[in-house]
PDB file of C-alpha atoms in Angstrom:
ATOM      1  CA  MET S   1     -24.986   1.716   0.818  1.00  0.00           C
ATOM      2  CA  GLU S   2     -23.900   5.094   2.216  1.00  0.00           C
ATOM      3  CA  LEU S   3     -21.521   7.310   0.237  1.00  0.00           C
ATOM      4  CA  GLN S   4     -18.740   7.047   2.824  1.00  0.00           C
ATOM      5  CA  GLU S   5     -18.796   3.257   2.621  1.00  0.00           C
ATOM      6  CA  ILE S   6     -18.700   3.422  -1.182  1.00  0.00           C
ATOM      7  CA  LEU S   7     -15.711   5.772  -1.055  1.00  0.00           C
ATOM      8  CA  GLU S   8     -13.879   3.545   1.413  1.00  0.00           C
ATOM      9  CA  THR S   9     -14.562   0.274  -0.405  1.00  0.00           C
ATOM     10  CA  THR S  10     -14.258   1.126  -4.096  1.00  0.00           C
ATOM     11  CA  GLY S  11     -10.959  -0.453  -5.026  1.00  0.00           C
ATOM     12  CA  THR S  12      -9.524  -2.166  -8.032  1.00  0.00           C
ATOM     13  CA  CYS S  13     -11.040  -5.594  -8.581  1.00  0.00           C
ATOM     14  CA  ARG S  14      -8.868  -8.143 -10.395  1.00  0.00           C
ATOM     15  CA  PHE S  15     -11.074 -11.222  -9.951  1.00  0.00           C
ATOM     16  CA  TYR S  16     -14.619 -11.284 -11.298  1.00  0.00           C
ATOM     17  CA  ALA S  17     -17.686 -13.454 -11.048  1.00  0.00           C
ATOM     18  CA  ARG S  18     -18.890 -14.620 -14.424  1.00  0.00           C
ATOM     19  CA  GLU S  19     -22.548 -13.808 -13.877  1.00  0.00           C
ATOM     20  CA  SER S  20     -24.167 -11.510 -16.393  1.00  0.00           C
ATOM     21  CA  VAL S  21     -24.852  -7.936 -15.337  1.00  0.00           C
ATOM     22  CA  PRO S  22     -28.579  -7.139 -15.663  1.00  0.00           C
ATOM     23  CA  ALA S  23     -29.337  -4.524 -18.320  1.00  0.00           C
ATOM     24  CA  ALA S  24     -31.094  -2.222 -15.841  1.00  0.00           C
ATOM     25  CA  THR S  25     -28.038  -2.282 -13.563  1.00  0.00           C
ATOM     26  CA  LEU S  26     -25.718  -1.510 -16.456  1.00  0.00           C
ATOM     27  CA  VAL S  27     -27.919   1.403 -17.549  1.00  0.00           C
ATOM     28  CA  ARG S  28     -27.813   2.895 -14.039  1.00  0.00           C
ATOM     29  CA  VAL S  29     -24.019   2.597 -13.931  1.00  0.00           C
ATOM     30  CA  LEU S  30     -23.556   4.147 -17.369  1.00  0.00           C
ATOM     31  CA  ASP S  31     -26.079   6.877 -16.625  1.00  0.00           C
ATOM     32  CA  ALA S  32     -24.155   7.990 -13.534  1.00  0.00           C
ATOM     33  CA  ALA S  33     -21.235   9.040 -15.724  1.00  0.00           C
ATOM     34  CA  ARG S  34     -23.253  11.713 -17.497  1.00  0.00           C
ATOM     35  CA  TYR S  35     -23.707  13.729 -14.306  1.00  0.00           C
ATOM     36  CA  ALA S  36     -19.987  14.415 -14.008  1.00  0.00           C
ATOM     37  CA  PRO S  37     -18.600  17.896 -14.593  1.00  0.00           C
ATOM     38  CA  SER S  38     -16.535  18.551 -17.706  1.00  0.00           C
ATOM     39  CA  GLY S  39     -14.519  21.448 -19.040  1.00  0.00           C
ATOM     40  CA  GLY S  40     -16.714  23.951 -20.841  1.00  0.00           C
ATOM     41  CA  ASN S  41     -19.690  21.657 -20.091  1.00  0.00           C
ATOM     42  CA  ARG S  42     -18.835  19.846 -23.339  1.00  0.00           C
ATOM     43  CA  HIS S  43     -19.192  16.272 -22.035  1.00  0.00           C
ATOM     44  CA  PRO S  44     -16.770  14.554 -24.428  1.00  0.00           C
ATOM     45  CA  VAL S  45     -17.048  11.105 -22.829  1.00  0.00           C
ATOM     46  CA  ARG S  46     -18.605   8.229 -24.728  1.00  0.00           C
ATOM     47  CA  LEU S  47     -19.043   4.813 -23.141  1.00  0.00           C
ATOM     48  CA  VAL S  48     -19.262   1.509 -24.956  1.00  0.00           C
ATOM     49  CA  ALA S  49     -20.522  -1.510 -23.017  1.00  0.00           C
ATOM     50  CA  VAL S  50     -19.159  -4.708 -24.532  1.00  0.00           C
ATOM     51  CA  ARG S  51     -21.054  -7.884 -23.673  1.00  0.00           C
ATOM     52  CA  ASP S  52     -20.422  -9.908 -26.821  1.00  0.00           C
ATOM     53  CA  PRO S  53     -17.873 -12.668 -26.027  1.00  0.00           C
ATOM     54  CA  ASP S  54     -16.114 -12.378 -29.401  1.00  0.00           C
ATOM     55  CA  LYS S  55     -15.667  -8.633 -28.982  1.00  0.00           C
ATOM     56  CA  ARG S  56     -14.431  -9.100 -25.408  1.00  0.00           C
ATOM     57  CA  ARG S  57     -11.902 -11.642 -26.672  1.00  0.00           C
ATOM     58  CA  GLN S  58     -10.735  -9.165 -29.328  1.00  0.00           C
ATOM     59  CA  LEU S  59     -10.341  -6.387 -26.759  1.00  0.00           C
ATOM     60  CA  ALA S  60      -8.362  -8.773 -24.563  1.00  0.00           C
ATOM     61  CA  ALA S  61      -6.153  -9.740 -27.513  1.00  0.00           C
ATOM     62  CA  TRP S  62      -5.368  -6.060 -28.129  1.00  0.00           C
ATOM     63  CA  TYR S  63      -4.803  -5.367 -24.435  1.00  0.00           C
ATOM     64  CA  LEU S  64      -2.617  -8.318 -23.476  1.00  0.00           C
ATOM     65  CA  PRO S  65       0.551  -7.513 -25.505  1.00  0.00           C
ATOM     66  CA  LEU S  66       0.523  -3.931 -24.204  1.00  0.00           C
ATOM     67  CA  TRP S  67       0.043  -5.172 -20.659  1.00  0.00           C
ATOM     68  CA  LYS S  68       2.871  -7.708 -20.994  1.00  0.00           C
ATOM     69  CA  ALA S  69       5.258  -4.986 -22.242  1.00  0.00           C
ATOM     70  CA  TYR S  70       4.260  -2.773 -19.315  1.00  0.00           C
ATOM     71  CA  LEU S  71       4.639  -5.671 -16.878  1.00  0.00           C
ATOM     72  CA  LYS S  72       8.147  -6.380 -18.170  1.00  0.00           C
ATOM     73  CA  ASN S  73       9.155  -2.763 -17.496  1.00  0.00           C
ATOM     74  CA  VAL S  74       7.606  -2.790 -14.025  1.00  0.00           C
ATOM     75  CA  ARG S  75       9.365  -6.026 -13.102  1.00  0.00           C
ATOM     76  CA  ALA S  76      12.677  -4.554 -14.279  1.00  0.00           C
ATOM     77  CA  ALA S  77      12.142  -1.618 -11.922  1.00  0.00           C
ATOM     78  CA  LEU S  78      11.143  -3.728  -8.903  1.00  0.00           C
ATOM     79  CA  PRO S  79      14.599  -3.982  -7.318  1.00  0.00           C
ATOM     80  CA  ALA S  80      14.723  -0.187  -7.095  1.00  0.00           C
ATOM     81  CA  ALA S  81      11.082   0.317  -6.142  1.00  0.00           C
ATOM     82  CA  GLY S  82      10.637  -2.551  -3.718  1.00  0.00           C
ATOM     83  CA  SER S  83       8.741  -5.762  -4.368  1.00  0.00           C
ATOM     84  CA  VAL S  84       5.029  -5.820  -5.144  1.00  0.00           C
ATOM     85  CA  PRO S  85       4.721  -9.349  -6.570  1.00  0.00           C
ATOM     86  CA  LYS S  86       1.189 -10.095  -5.294  1.00  0.00           C
ATOM     87  CA  LEU S  87      -0.185  -6.894  -6.841  1.00  0.00           C
ATOM     88  CA  LEU S  88       1.502  -7.743 -10.125  1.00  0.00           C
ATOM     89  CA  ALA S  89       0.313 -11.340 -10.019  1.00  0.00           C
ATOM     90  CA  ASN S  90      -3.267 -10.175  -9.451  1.00  0.00           C
ATOM     91  CA  ALA S  91      -3.039  -7.601 -12.238  1.00  0.00           C
ATOM     92  CA  ASP S  92      -1.535 -10.198 -14.565  1.00  0.00           C
ATOM     93  CA  HIS S  93      -4.358 -12.607 -13.727  1.00  0.00           C
ATOM     94  CA  PHE S  94      -6.837  -9.871 -14.627  1.00  0.00           C
ATOM     95  CA  ALA S  95      -5.093  -9.265 -17.967  1.00  0.00           C
ATOM     96  CA  GLU S  96      -4.969 -12.984 -18.763  1.00  0.00           C
ATOM     97  CA  HIS S  97      -8.695 -13.355 -18.017  1.00  0.00           C
ATOM     98  CA  LEU S  98      -9.996 -10.027 -19.323  1.00  0.00           C
ATOM     99  CA  ALA S  99     -12.230 -11.700 -21.920  1.00  0.00           C
ATOM    100  CA  GLU S 100     -14.076 -13.547 -19.138  1.00  0.00           C
ATOM    101  CA  VAL S 101     -15.329 -10.372 -17.451  1.00  0.00           C
ATOM    102  CA  PRO S 102     -19.104 -10.305 -18.146  1.00  0.00           C
ATOM    103  CA  VAL S 103     -19.138  -6.742 -19.463  1.00  0.00           C
ATOM    104  CA  LEU S 104     -16.286  -4.435 -20.409  1.00  0.00           C
ATOM    105  CA  ILE S 105     -16.890  -0.701 -20.499  1.00  0.00           C
ATOM    106  CA  VAL S 106     -14.668   1.111 -22.962  1.00  0.00           C
ATOM    107  CA  VAL S 107     -14.233   4.786 -22.116  1.00  0.00           C
ATOM    108  CA  CYS S 108     -13.727   7.036 -25.136  1.00  0.00           C
ATOM    109  CA  ALA S 109     -13.571  10.788 -25.624  1.00  0.00           C
ATOM    110  CA  VAL S 110     -14.402  13.009 -28.569  1.00  0.00           C
ATOM    111  CA  LEU S 111     -11.056  14.793 -28.701  1.00  0.00           C
ATOM    112  CA  SER S 112     -12.463  17.879 -30.396  1.00  0.00           C
ATOM    113  CA  ASP S 113     -14.855  18.272 -27.453  1.00  0.00           C
ATOM    114  CA  LEU S 114     -12.137  18.231 -24.798  1.00  0.00           C
ATOM    115  CA  TYR S 115     -11.771  21.639 -23.223  1.00  0.00           C
ATOM    116  CA  ALA S 116      -7.993  21.576 -23.102  1.00  0.00           C
ATOM    117  CA  THR S 117      -6.573  24.933 -22.084  1.00  0.00           C
ATOM    118  CA  ASP S 118      -3.046  23.579 -22.474  1.00  0.00           C
ATOM    119  CA  ARG S 119      -3.182  22.884 -26.219  1.00  0.00           C
ATOM    120  CA  GLY S 120      -0.362  24.203 -28.327  1.00  0.00           C
ATOM    121  CA  LEU S 121       2.340  23.588 -25.738  1.00  0.00           C
ATOM    122  CA  GLY S 122       4.154  20.986 -27.823  1.00  0.00           C
ATOM    123  CA  ARG S 123       3.019  18.057 -25.673  1.00  0.00           C
ATOM    124  CA  LEU S 124      -0.041  15.964 -25.039  1.00  0.00           C
ATOM    125  CA  SER S 125      -2.755  17.797 -23.164  1.00  0.00           C
ATOM    126  CA  ILE S 126      -2.957  17.063 -19.474  1.00  0.00           C
ATOM    127  CA  VAL S 127      -5.927  19.332 -18.830  1.00  0.00           C
ATOM    128  CA  GLY S 128      -8.130  17.547 -21.378  1.00  0.00           C
ATOM    129  CA  GLY S 129      -8.238  14.427 -19.220  1.00  0.00           C
ATOM    130  CA  ALA S 130      -9.932  16.438 -16.495  1.00  0.00           C
ATOM    131  CA  SER S 131     -13.063  16.256 -18.642  1.00  0.00           C
ATOM    132  CA  VAL S 132     -12.886  12.450 -18.642  1.00  0.00           C
ATOM    133  CA  TYR S 133     -11.801  11.447 -15.127  1.00  0.00           C
ATOM    134  CA  PRO S 134     -14.906  12.699 -13.260  1.00  0.00           C
ATOM    135  CA  ALA S 135     -17.194  10.667 -15.542  1.00  0.00           C
ATOM    136  CA  VAL S 136     -15.120   7.557 -14.903  1.00  0.00           C
ATOM    137  CA  GLN S 137     -15.153   8.197 -11.155  1.00  0.00           C
ATOM    138  CA  ASN S 138     -18.951   8.510 -11.189  1.00  0.00           C
ATOM    139  CA  LEU S 139     -19.163   5.243 -13.113  1.00  0.00           C
ATOM    140  CA  LEU S 140     -16.858   3.481 -10.622  1.00  0.00           C
ATOM    141  CA  LEU S 141     -18.758   4.734  -7.588  1.00  0.00           C
ATOM    142  CA  LYS S 142     -22.143   3.793  -9.039  1.00  0.00           C
ATOM    143  CA  ALA S 143     -20.834   0.351 -10.004  1.00  0.00           C
ATOM    144  CA  ARG S 144     -19.715  -0.161  -6.405  1.00  0.00           C
ATOM    145  CA  GLU S 145     -23.124   0.910  -5.124  1.00  0.00           C
ATOM    146  CA  GLU S 146     -24.667  -1.665  -7.475  1.00  0.00           C
ATOM    147  CA  GLY S 147     -22.364  -4.383  -6.118  1.00  0.00           C
ATOM    148  CA  LEU S 148     -20.119  -4.556  -9.171  1.00  0.00           C
ATOM    149  CA  GLY S 149     -16.334  -4.673  -9.210  1.00  0.00           C
ATOM    150  CA  THR S 150     -14.259  -2.423 -11.446  1.00  0.00           C
ATOM    151  CA  ALA S 151     -10.651  -2.126 -12.552  1.00  0.00           C
TER     152      ALA S 151
END
């Protein structure tokens, strides 16, 4: 697959096949993240691939109440923002079935390794995320190249 096609077709996937992801494929996807730039070349990103069904169910149990609270707020704002019911229905389906996704990748960051030039401003750092987002983008693009969906 050519890069342009990957860029044009990497979207959010809310419906997943239940087939297992081969280990070699998963390694290639995870490995792509390490080539991303990061502030101060510190590479704070850590990735955890979760295949175990019990752990996926636990992650889903933690995620779902937060999603439902967010969804309630979004629905309350819909009259002002315009209706997007299909997008919300698809996202809600994803949340309800999160534990069924064959592998979940949890993106973490070592906060002390974030090169955040906006620390000490009395708010959460915005700049620090710039050391995380490129790694995630690499992961998403590589997953697409490998034929995997991502959200």
